CSV table of C-alpha atoms and ligand atoms in Angstrom, one decimal:
chain,number,residue,atom,x,y,z
A,1,MET,CA,37.4,-2.8,5.3
A,2,GLY,CA,39.2,-4.9,2.7
A,3,ILE,CA,37.0,-7.4,1.1
A,4,PHE,CA,39.8,-9.9,1.5
A,5,SER,CA,39.0,-9.8,5.2
A,6,SER,CA,35.9,-11.8,4.5
A,7,VAL,CA,38.2,-14.4,2.9
A,8,ARG,CA,40.1,-14.6,6.1
A,9,LEU,CA,37.0,-14.8,8.1
A,10,ARG,CA,35.8,-17.7,6.1
A,11,TYR,CA,39.0,-19.5,6.7
A,12,ALA,CA,38.7,-18.6,10.4
A,13,ALA,CA,35.4,-20.4,10.3
A,14,THR,CA,36.6,-23.4,8.4
A,15,GLY,CA,40.2,-23.5,9.7
A,16,ALA,CA,41.5,-25.6,12.5
A,17,LEU,CA,39.2,-25.9,15.4
A,18,CYS,CA,41.8,-24.8,17.9
A,19,ALA,CA,42.3,-21.7,15.9
A,20,ALA,CA,38.7,-20.9,16.3
A,21,PHE,CA,38.9,-21.4,20.1
A,22,ILE,CA,41.8,-19.0,20.2
A,23,LEU,CA,40.1,-16.5,17.9
A,24,LEU,CA,36.6,-16.3,19.4
A,25,PRO,CA,37.5,-14.5,22.6
A,26,TYR,CA,39.6,-12.0,20.6
A,27,LEU,CA,36.8,-11.4,18.2
A,28,ALA,CA,34.6,-10.4,21.0
A,29,ILE,CA,37.2,-8.1,22.4
A,30,TYR,CA,38.7,-6.5,19.4
A,31,HIS,CA,36.1,-5.9,16.8
A,32,SER,CA,38.0,-3.4,14.7
A,33,PRO,CA,38.5,-4.5,11.1
A,34,GLU,CA,42.3,-4.4,11.6
A,35,ALA,CA,42.1,-6.7,14.6
A,36,LEU,CA,39.9,-9.1,12.7
A,37,ARG,CA,42.3,-9.0,9.8
A,38,LEU,CA,45.4,-9.9,11.9
A,39,LEU,CA,43.7,-12.5,13.9
A,40,SER,CA,42.0,-14.3,11.1
A,41,GLN,CA,45.3,-14.2,9.1
A,42,SER,CA,46.8,-16.6,11.6
A,43,ALA,CA,43.9,-18.9,11.3
A,44,PHE,CA,44.1,-18.8,7.6
A,45,SER,CA,47.8,-19.6,7.7
A,46,GLN,CA,47.2,-22.5,10.0
A,47,HIS,CA,44.5,-23.8,7.8
A,48,LEU,CA,46.9,-23.7,4.9
A,49,ASN,CA,49.7,-25.1,6.9
A,50,ARG,CA,47.6,-28.1,7.6
A,51,ILE,CA,47.1,-28.6,3.9
A,52,PHE,CA,50.6,-27.9,2.7
A,53,GLY,CA,52.7,-28.8,5.7
A,54,LYS,CA,54.9,-26.8,7.8
A,55,GLY,CA,57.4,-24.0,7.3
A,56,SER,CA,55.5,-21.1,5.8
A,57,SER,CA,57.8,-18.8,7.7
A,58,GLN,CA,58.8,-17.1,4.5
A,59,SER,CA,55.4,-15.8,3.7
A,60,SER,CA,52.1,-15.2,5.2
A,61,PHE,CA,49.5,-16.5,2.8
A,62,LEU,CA,47.6,-13.3,2.9
A,63,ASP,CA,49.8,-10.7,1.3
A,64,GLY,CA,48.0,-11.1,-2.0
A,65,THR,CA,45.9,-8.4,-3.5
A,66,LEU,CA,42.9,-10.2,-4.9
A,67,ASN,CA,39.9,-9.3,-2.9
A,68,PHE,CA,36.9,-11.6,-2.9
A,69,THR,CA,33.7,-11.3,-1.0
A,70,GLN,CA,32.9,-14.4,1.0
A,71,GLU,CA,30.2,-15.1,-1.6
A,72,GLU,CA,32.7,-14.8,-4.5
A,73,LEU,CA,35.2,-17.1,-2.8
A,74,GLY,CA,32.6,-19.7,-2.0
A,75,ASN,CA,31.5,-19.5,-5.6
A,76,LEU,CA,35.0,-20.0,-6.9
A,77,GLN,CA,35.5,-23.0,-4.6
A,78,GLY,CA,32.2,-24.4,-5.8
A,79,VAL,CA,33.1,-24.0,-9.5
A,80,LEU,CA,36.6,-25.5,-8.9
A,81,LYS,CA,35.1,-28.4,-7.0
A,82,ASN,CA,32.5,-29.1,-9.7
A,83,ALA,CA,35.1,-28.9,-12.5
A,84,SER,CA,37.9,-30.8,-10.9
A,85,PHE,CA,39.3,-34.1,-11.9
A,86,LYS,CA,39.4,-36.6,-8.9
A,87,ASN,CA,42.9,-35.5,-8.2
A,88,LYS,CA,42.1,-31.9,-7.6
A,89,THR,CA,43.2,-30.7,-11.0
A,90,VAL,CA,41.3,-28.2,-13.2
A,91,ILE,CA,41.8,-26.6,-16.6
A,92,ILE,CA,41.4,-22.9,-16.5
A,93,THR,CA,41.1,-20.1,-19.1
A,94,THR,CA,40.2,-16.5,-19.0
A,95,LEU,CA,37.8,-14.7,-21.3
A,96,ASN,CA,36.7,-11.2,-22.0
A,97,GLN,CA,34.0,-9.8,-24.2
A,98,ALA,CA,36.2,-9.4,-27.3
A,99,TRP,CA,37.2,-13.0,-27.1
A,100,ALA,CA,33.7,-14.2,-26.2
A,101,THR,CA,31.5,-12.9,-29.0
A,102,GLN,CA,29.8,-15.3,-31.5
A,103,ASN,CA,32.1,-17.0,-34.0
A,104,SER,CA,35.1,-15.9,-32.1
A,105,MET,CA,38.0,-17.1,-30.1
A,106,LEU,CA,35.9,-18.9,-27.5
A,107,ASP,CA,34.2,-21.0,-30.2
A,108,LEU,CA,37.5,-22.0,-31.8
A,109,PHE,CA,38.9,-22.9,-28.4
A,110,LEU,CA,35.9,-25.1,-27.5
A,111,GLU,CA,35.7,-26.6,-30.9
A,112,SER,CA,39.3,-27.8,-30.7
A,113,PHE,CA,38.5,-29.8,-27.6
A,114,ARG,CA,35.7,-31.5,-29.5
A,115,LEU,CA,37.9,-32.2,-32.6
A,116,GLY,CA,41.0,-33.3,-30.6
A,117,GLU,CA,41.9,-36.9,-29.8
A,118,GLY,CA,40.6,-37.7,-26.3
A,119,THR,CA,40.2,-34.0,-25.4
A,120,ARG,CA,36.4,-33.8,-25.5
A,121,ASP,CA,35.9,-34.9,-22.0
A,122,PHE,CA,38.3,-32.2,-20.8
A,123,LEU,CA,35.5,-29.8,-21.3
A,124,ASP,CA,33.9,-31.2,-18.1
A,125,HIS,CA,37.0,-30.0,-16.3
A,126,LEU,CA,37.4,-26.6,-17.8
A,127,VAL,CA,36.8,-23.5,-15.8
A,128,ILE,CA,36.2,-20.3,-17.8
A,129,VAL,CA,37.0,-17.2,-15.9
A,130,ALA,CA,34.9,-14.4,-17.3
A,131,LEU,CA,36.4,-11.0,-16.9
A,132,ASP,CA,33.3,-9.0,-17.8
A,133,GLN,CA,29.5,-9.3,-18.0
A,134,VAL,CA,29.3,-10.2,-21.7
A,135,ALA,CA,31.9,-12.9,-21.3
A,136,HIS,CA,30.0,-14.2,-18.3
A,137,ASP,CA,26.7,-14.3,-20.2
A,138,ARG,CA,28.3,-16.0,-23.2
A,139,CYS,CA,30.1,-18.5,-20.9
A,140,THR,CA,26.9,-19.6,-19.1
A,141,SER,CA,25.1,-20.1,-22.4
A,142,VAL,CA,27.7,-22.5,-23.8
A,143,HIS,CA,29.6,-24.0,-20.9
A,144,LYS,CA,28.9,-25.3,-17.4
A,145,HIS,CA,31.8,-24.1,-15.3
A,146,CYS,CA,32.0,-20.3,-15.4
A,147,PHE,CA,33.4,-18.0,-12.8
A,148,THR,CA,33.2,-14.2,-13.0
A,149,LEU,CA,36.2,-12.3,-11.8
A,150,ARG,CA,35.4,-8.6,-11.1
A,151,THR,CA,38.0,-5.9,-10.9
A,152,ASP,CA,36.9,-2.6,-9.5
A,153,GLY,CA,37.4,0.3,-11.7
A,154,VAL,CA,38.7,-1.7,-14.7
A,155,ASP,CA,36.8,-2.5,-17.8
A,156,PHE,CA,38.2,-5.7,-19.3
A,157,SER,CA,35.6,-6.0,-22.1
A,158,GLY,CA,37.3,-4.6,-25.2
A,159,GLU,CA,40.1,-6.1,-27.2
A,160,LYS,CA,43.2,-5.6,-25.1
A,161,PHE,CA,45.9,-4.4,-27.4
A,162,PHE,CA,49.3,-5.9,-26.7
A,163,MET,CA,51.2,-4.2,-23.9
A,164,THR,CA,48.7,-1.4,-23.3
A,165,ASN,CA,48.0,-0.6,-19.7
A,166,ASP,CA,44.8,-2.6,-19.6
A,167,TYR,CA,46.5,-5.5,-21.3
A,168,LEU,CA,49.1,-5.6,-18.5
A,169,LYS,CA,46.4,-5.3,-15.8
A,170,MET,CA,44.6,-8.2,-17.3
A,171,MET,CA,47.7,-10.3,-17.4
A,172,TRP,CA,48.6,-9.6,-13.8
A,173,ARG,CA,45.1,-10.1,-12.6
A,174,ARG,CA,45.4,-13.6,-14.0
A,175,VAL,CA,48.6,-14.3,-12.1
A,176,ASP,CA,46.9,-13.2,-9.0
A,177,LEU,CA,43.9,-15.4,-9.5
A,178,LEU,CA,46.0,-18.4,-10.2
A,179,ARG,CA,47.7,-17.9,-6.9
A,180,VAL,CA,44.3,-18.1,-5.1
A,181,VAL,CA,43.5,-21.3,-7.0
A,182,LEU,CA,46.7,-22.8,-5.7
A,183,GLU,CA,46.0,-21.6,-2.2
A,184,LEU,CA,42.6,-23.4,-2.4
A,185,GLY,CA,44.6,-26.6,-3.1
A,186,TYR,CA,43.9,-27.0,-6.8
A,187,ASN,CA,46.5,-28.0,-9.3
A,188,PHE,CA,45.8,-26.5,-12.7
A,189,VAL,CA,46.6,-26.4,-16.4
A,190,PHE,CA,46.1,-22.8,-17.4
A,191,SER,CA,45.5,-22.2,-21.1
A,192,ASP,CA,44.9,-19.1,-23.0
A,193,ALA,CA,41.9,-19.4,-25.2
A,194,ASP,CA,44.0,-18.8,-28.4
A,195,ILE,CA,45.5,-22.3,-27.8
A,196,MET,CA,43.9,-25.1,-29.7
A,197,TRP,CA,43.8,-28.4,-27.8
A,198,PHE,CA,44.3,-31.5,-30.0
A,199,ARG,CA,45.7,-34.1,-27.7
A,200,ASP,CA,45.8,-34.9,-24.0
A,201,PRO,CA,48.7,-33.0,-22.5
A,202,PHE,CA,48.9,-34.8,-19.2
A,203,PRO,CA,51.2,-37.7,-20.3
A,204,HIS,CA,53.8,-35.1,-21.2
A,205,PHE,CA,53.9,-33.5,-17.7
A,206,SER,CA,56.7,-34.4,-15.4
A,207,ARG,CA,56.0,-35.8,-11.9
A,208,ASP,CA,59.1,-34.0,-10.7
A,209,ALA,CA,58.0,-30.5,-11.7
A,210,ASP,CA,56.1,-27.9,-9.7
A,211,PHE,CA,55.7,-25.6,-12.6
A,212,GLU,CA,55.8,-26.4,-16.3
A,213,ILE,CA,55.5,-23.7,-18.9
A,214,ALA,CA,55.2,-23.7,-22.7
A,215,CYS,CA,57.7,-21.9,-24.8
A,216,ASP,CA,57.9,-19.4,-27.6
A,217,GLN,CA,61.3,-20.9,-28.4
A,218,TYR,CA,62.3,-24.2,-26.9
A,219,ASN,CA,66.0,-25.0,-27.0
A,220,GLY,CA,65.8,-28.8,-26.4
A,221,SER,CA,66.5,-28.9,-22.7
A,222,PRO,CA,63.4,-29.0,-20.3
A,223,THR,CA,65.4,-27.6,-17.4
A,224,ASP,CA,67.4,-24.8,-19.1
A,225,LEU,CA,66.3,-21.4,-17.8
A,226,ASP,CA,67.4,-19.9,-21.1
A,227,ASN,CA,64.3,-21.2,-22.8
A,228,ARG,CA,61.8,-18.5,-23.8
A,229,PRO,CA,58.7,-19.3,-21.8
A,230,ASN,CA,55.2,-18.3,-22.7
A,231,GLY,CA,52.8,-17.9,-19.8
A,232,GLY,CA,49.8,-18.7,-22.0
A,233,PHE,CA,50.1,-22.4,-21.1
A,234,VAL,CA,51.3,-23.7,-17.7
A,235,HIS,CA,50.8,-26.8,-15.6
A,236,VAL,CA,51.2,-26.1,-11.9
A,237,GLN,CA,51.0,-28.3,-8.8
A,238,ALA,CA,49.6,-26.7,-5.7
A,239,ASN,CA,52.2,-26.6,-3.0
A,240,LYS,CA,54.1,-24.2,-0.9
A,241,ARG,CA,56.8,-23.5,-3.5
A,242,THR,CA,54.3,-22.7,-6.2
A,243,ILE,CA,52.2,-20.4,-4.0
A,244,ASP,CA,55.4,-18.6,-2.9
A,245,PHE,CA,56.4,-18.4,-6.5
A,246,TYR,CA,53.1,-16.9,-7.7
A,247,LYS,CA,53.3,-14.3,-4.9
A,248,PHE,CA,56.9,-13.5,-5.8
A,249,TRP,CA,56.0,-13.3,-9.5
A,250,TYR,CA,53.1,-10.9,-8.8
A,251,LYS,CA,55.2,-8.8,-6.5
A,252,SER,CA,58.0,-8.6,-8.9
A,253,ARG,CA,55.9,-6.6,-11.4
A,254,GLU,CA,56.5,-3.5,-9.2
A,255,MET,CA,60.2,-3.8,-9.9
A,256,TYR,CA,59.6,-4.0,-13.7
A,257,PRO,CA,56.9,-1.5,-14.4
A,258,GLY,CA,55.4,-1.8,-17.9
A,259,LYS,CA,56.4,-5.4,-18.4
A,260,HIS,CA,54.1,-8.3,-18.6
A,261,ASP,CA,54.1,-11.5,-16.6
A,262,GLN,CA,56.2,-13.4,-19.1
A,263,ASP,CA,58.9,-10.7,-19.4
A,264,VAL,CA,59.1,-10.4,-15.7
A,265,LEU,CA,59.5,-14.1,-15.4
A,266,ASN,CA,62.4,-13.9,-17.7
A,267,GLU,CA,63.9,-11.2,-15.6
A,268,VAL,CA,63.4,-12.9,-12.2
A,269,LYS,CA,64.3,-16.5,-13.1
A,270,PHE,CA,68.0,-15.9,-12.4
A,271,ASN,CA,67.3,-13.8,-9.3
A,272,SER,CA,68.4,-15.2,-5.9
A,273,ASN,CA,65.0,-14.7,-4.4
A,274,PHE,CA,63.6,-16.9,-7.1
A,275,THR,CA,66.2,-19.5,-6.5
A,276,ASP,CA,65.5,-19.5,-2.8
A,277,ILE,CA,61.9,-20.5,-3.4
A,278,GLY,CA,63.3,-23.8,-4.7
A,279,LEU,CA,60.6,-24.0,-7.4
A,280,LYS,CA,61.1,-27.0,-9.7
A,281,ILE,CA,60.5,-25.5,-13.1
A,282,GLN,CA,60.4,-27.2,-16.4
A,283,PHE,CA,59.9,-26.0,-19.9
A,284,LEU,CA,57.6,-27.8,-22.3
A,285,SER,CA,58.8,-28.8,-25.7
A,286,THR,CA,57.3,-27.1,-28.7
A,287,GLU,CA,57.3,-30.5,-30.4
A,288,PHE,CA,54.1,-31.1,-28.3
A,289,PHE,CA,53.1,-27.7,-27.1
A,290,GLY,CA,53.8,-25.6,-30.2
A,291,GLY,CA,52.7,-22.2,-31.5
A,292,PHE,CA,53.1,-19.8,-34.3
A,293,CYS,CA,56.6,-18.8,-32.9
A,294,GLN,CA,57.8,-22.3,-33.2
A,295,VAL,CA,55.3,-24.8,-34.7
A,296,SER,CA,54.9,-28.4,-33.7
A,297,ARG,CA,55.6,-30.0,-37.1
A,298,ASP,CA,54.6,-33.5,-36.3
A,299,PHE,CA,50.8,-33.9,-36.5
A,300,ASP,CA,51.1,-37.3,-34.8
A,301,LYS,CA,52.6,-35.7,-31.7
A,302,VAL,CA,51.1,-32.2,-31.4
A,303,CYS,CA,49.0,-31.6,-28.2
A,304,THR,CA,48.4,-27.8,-28.5
A,305,MET,CA,48.8,-25.0,-31.0
A,306,HIS,CA,49.1,-21.5,-29.7
A,307,ALA,CA,48.5,-18.3,-31.8
A,308,ASN,CA,51.5,-16.7,-30.1
A,309,CYS,CA,53.9,-14.4,-31.9
A,310,CYS,CA,50.8,-12.7,-33.2
A,311,THR,CA,49.0,-9.5,-32.3
A,312,GLY,CA,45.5,-8.6,-33.3
A,313,LEU,CA,42.4,-10.6,-32.6
A,314,VAL,CA,41.3,-10.8,-36.3
A,315,ARG,CA,44.7,-12.1,-37.5
A,316,LYS,CA,44.7,-14.7,-34.7
A,317,ILE,CA,41.2,-15.9,-35.5
A,318,GLN,CA,41.9,-16.1,-39.3
A,319,ASP,CA,45.0,-18.2,-38.7
A,320,LEU,CA,43.4,-20.4,-36.0
A,321,ARG,CA,40.6,-21.2,-38.5
A,322,LEU,CA,43.3,-22.5,-40.8
A,323,VAL,CA,44.8,-24.5,-37.9
A,324,ILE,CA,41.4,-26.1,-37.2
A,325,GLU,CA,40.9,-26.9,-40.9
A,326,ASP,CA,44.4,-28.5,-41.2
A,327,TRP,CA,43.7,-30.6,-38.1
A,328,LYS,CA,40.4,-31.7,-39.6
A,329,ARG,CA,42.1,-32.6,-42.8
A,330,TYR,CA,44.7,-34.6,-40.9
A,331,LYS,CA,42.0,-36.4,-38.9
A,332,SER,CA,40.1,-37.4,-42.0
A,333,MET,CA,43.2,-39.1,-43.5
A,334,THR,CA,43.7,-42.9,-43.2
A,335,ASP,CA,46.7,-44.2,-41.5
A,336,LEU,CA,48.2,-45.1,-44.9
A,337,GLU,CA,47.6,-41.6,-46.2
A,338,LYS,CA,49.2,-40.1,-43.0
A,339,GLN,CA,52.3,-42.2,-43.7
A,340,LEU,CA,52.5,-41.3,-47.4
A,341,GLN,CA,51.9,-37.6,-47.4
A,342,LYS,CA,53.2,-35.2,-44.9
A,343,VAL,CA,50.7,-32.6,-43.6
A,344,TYR,CA,51.8,-29.1,-43.0
A,345,TRP,CA,50.2,-26.2,-41.0
A,346,ARG,CA,49.2,-23.4,-43.3
A,347,ALA,CA,49.4,-21.0,-40.3
A,348,PRO,CA,50.9,-18.7,-39.4
A,349,ARG,CA,49.9,-16.7,-42.4
A,350,GLU,CA,48.2,-13.5,-41.4
A,351,CYS,CA,50.1,-13.6,-38.2
A,352,LEU,CA,53.4,-13.4,-40.1
A,353,HIS,CA,52.6,-9.7,-40.5
A,354,SER,CA,52.6,-9.0,-36.8
A,355,PHE,CA,54.9,-9.7,-33.9
A,356,GLY,CA,54.6,-10.2,-30.2
A,357,GLY,CA,51.6,-11.7,-28.4
B,1,NAG,C1,42.1,-5.1,-2.0
B,1,NAG,O1,41.8,-4.4,-0.8
B,1,NAG,C2,42.8,-3.6,-0.3
B,1,NAG,C3,42.4,-3.1,1.1
B,1,NAG,O2,41.0,-2.8,1.1
B,1,NAG,C4,43.0,-2.4,-1.3
B,1,NAG,O3,44.0,-1.6,-0.8
B,1,NAG,C5,43.4,-3.0,-2.6
B,1,NAG,O4,43.6,-2.0,-3.6
B,1,NAG,C6,42.4,-4.0,-3.1
B,1,NAG,N1,43.0,-4.7,-4.3
B,1,NAG,C7,42.2,-4.9,-5.4
B,1,NAG,C8,43.0,-5.6,-6.5
B,1,NAG,O5,41.1,-4.5,-5.5
B,2,NAG,C1,28.0,-27.3,-8.8
B,2,NAG,O1,27.2,-28.3,-9.4
B,2,NAG,C2,26.0,-28.5,-8.8
B,2,NAG,C3,25.3,-29.7,-9.4
B,2,NAG,O2,25.3,-29.6,-10.8
B,2,NAG,C4,25.2,-27.2,-9.0
B,2,NAG,O3,23.9,-27.3,-8.4
B,2,NAG,C5,25.9,-26.1,-8.4
B,2,NAG,O4,25.3,-24.8,-8.7
B,2,NAG,C6,27.3,-26.0,-8.9
B,2,NAG,N1,28.1,-25.0,-8.2
B,2,NAG,C7,28.6,-23.9,-8.8
B,2,NAG,C8,29.3,-23.0,-7.8
B,2,NAG,O5,28.6,-23.8,-9.9
B,3,NAG,C1,44.8,-36.1,-12.8
B,3,NAG,O1,43.8,-36.8,-13.4
B,3,NAG,C2,43.8,-36.6,-14.9
B,3,NAG,C3,42.5,-37.3,-15.4
B,3,NAG,O2,42.4,-38.6,-14.9
B,3,NAG,C4,45.1,-37.3,-15.4
B,3,NAG,O3,45.1,-37.2,-16.8
B,3,NAG,C5,46.3,-36.6,-14.8
B,3,NAG,O4,47.5,-37.2,-15.2
B,3,NAG,C6,46.2,-36.6,-13.2
B,3,NAG,N1,47.2,-35.8,-12.7
B,3,NAG,C7,48.1,-36.2,-11.8
B,3,NAG,C8,49.1,-35.3,-11.4
B,3,NAG,O5,48.1,-37.4,-11.4
B,4,NAG,C1,65.2,-10.1,-2.7
B,4,NAG,O1,64.2,-9.7,-1.8
B,4,NAG,C2,64.6,-8.7,-0.9
B,4,NAG,C3,63.6,-8.5,0.1
B,4,NAG,O2,62.3,-8.4,-0.5
B,4,NAG,C4,65.0,-7.4,-1.7
B,4,NAG,O3,65.4,-6.4,-0.8
B,4,NAG,C5,66.0,-7.7,-2.7
B,4,NAG,O4,66.3,-6.6,-3.5
B,4,NAG,C6,65.6,-8.9,-3.6
B,4,NAG,N1,66.8,-9.3,-4.4
B,4,NAG,C7,66.8,-9.2,-5.7
B,4,NAG,C8,68.0,-9.7,-6.3
B,4,NAG,O5,65.8,-8.9,-6.3
């Protein structure tokens, strides 16, 4: 029996009371797993309809693939609840062993929050999704909101080389998890751990967007689908359109085997099925949300700096150390000094010798 059935059962339990009344007699009569699956599916949909409003005809909420035991789902909900801002928004990152070891990516990521302007308190709202046991152990030793996402039969612990099979699996697993977070009613900012946070991003998010995504290359127009998005940093509001979109995105990987989430997004963004979802998508300017592909030149404006356009963990870390040092140097300057001498990023340096990422 699919583990996801227990998710459905949980929702059957917590869903609309009337659904429970309808369900209970059936549960007594049909106790085959399949019957339970179908019945609790309707309760789950009703539960979500209550949260998100009507009209979920286009999709049942249960055609996802991420299987949680009831315990895992309860745990995820608990972690999200503990970490959430009052407005049901969380910050999420994923972590594996290679990125979690001492003096590594995780340390730089967390350090950036402490060094940033007004970003330290965001650590109270950051959920680290650990993809293996070592990442889990390391997370719990340095951070308070950790969730462990297990995937049967896949070892996510080693460095995932760009575009290998395991790399792709890890990327798609993330898309699938974020869908579940949305279904649980949480808005989120997802950030890769190779993104340094130096300022509060929220003032730059649009009230009119469902889904905002950072760019490798930003062309100046926030609504132009020709921008080159980067899935490493997204802000997503939980609603029917975004849930449908995440399902569609995940499903679309079958049509484009061997491509990662970002490339598939580039493929499907002009597709009529995508347009039908009505997703309000916006692209974030690299002026605020920059990276090694296109750096944010103005230190007075930068919110985040991503080690994108770079493959290889060692190179990324070397260059992000420079980024942290440059930021510290900027922070130590007086206002007058900031006016008189322009600060430049020294990175990308090592990353210039790589591509992708
Ligand atoms: C989830 O469970 C279904 C049914 O048991 C199974 O076919 C599917 O492979 C599982 N998915 C994952 C990602 O484990
Ligand atoms: C949520 O926070 C409470 C209080 O700190 C803690 O006891 C509980 O274990 C946390 N829940 C999860 C799932 O982390
Ligand atoms: C949610 O709360 C955070 C912290 O108070 C704030 O920065 C953010 O703008 C809020 N988000 C929305 C959509 O209101
Ligand atoms: C849209 O979705 C339908 C049904 O899933 C599918 O048959 C069709 O190929 C999709 N269209 C495109 C342009 O991908």
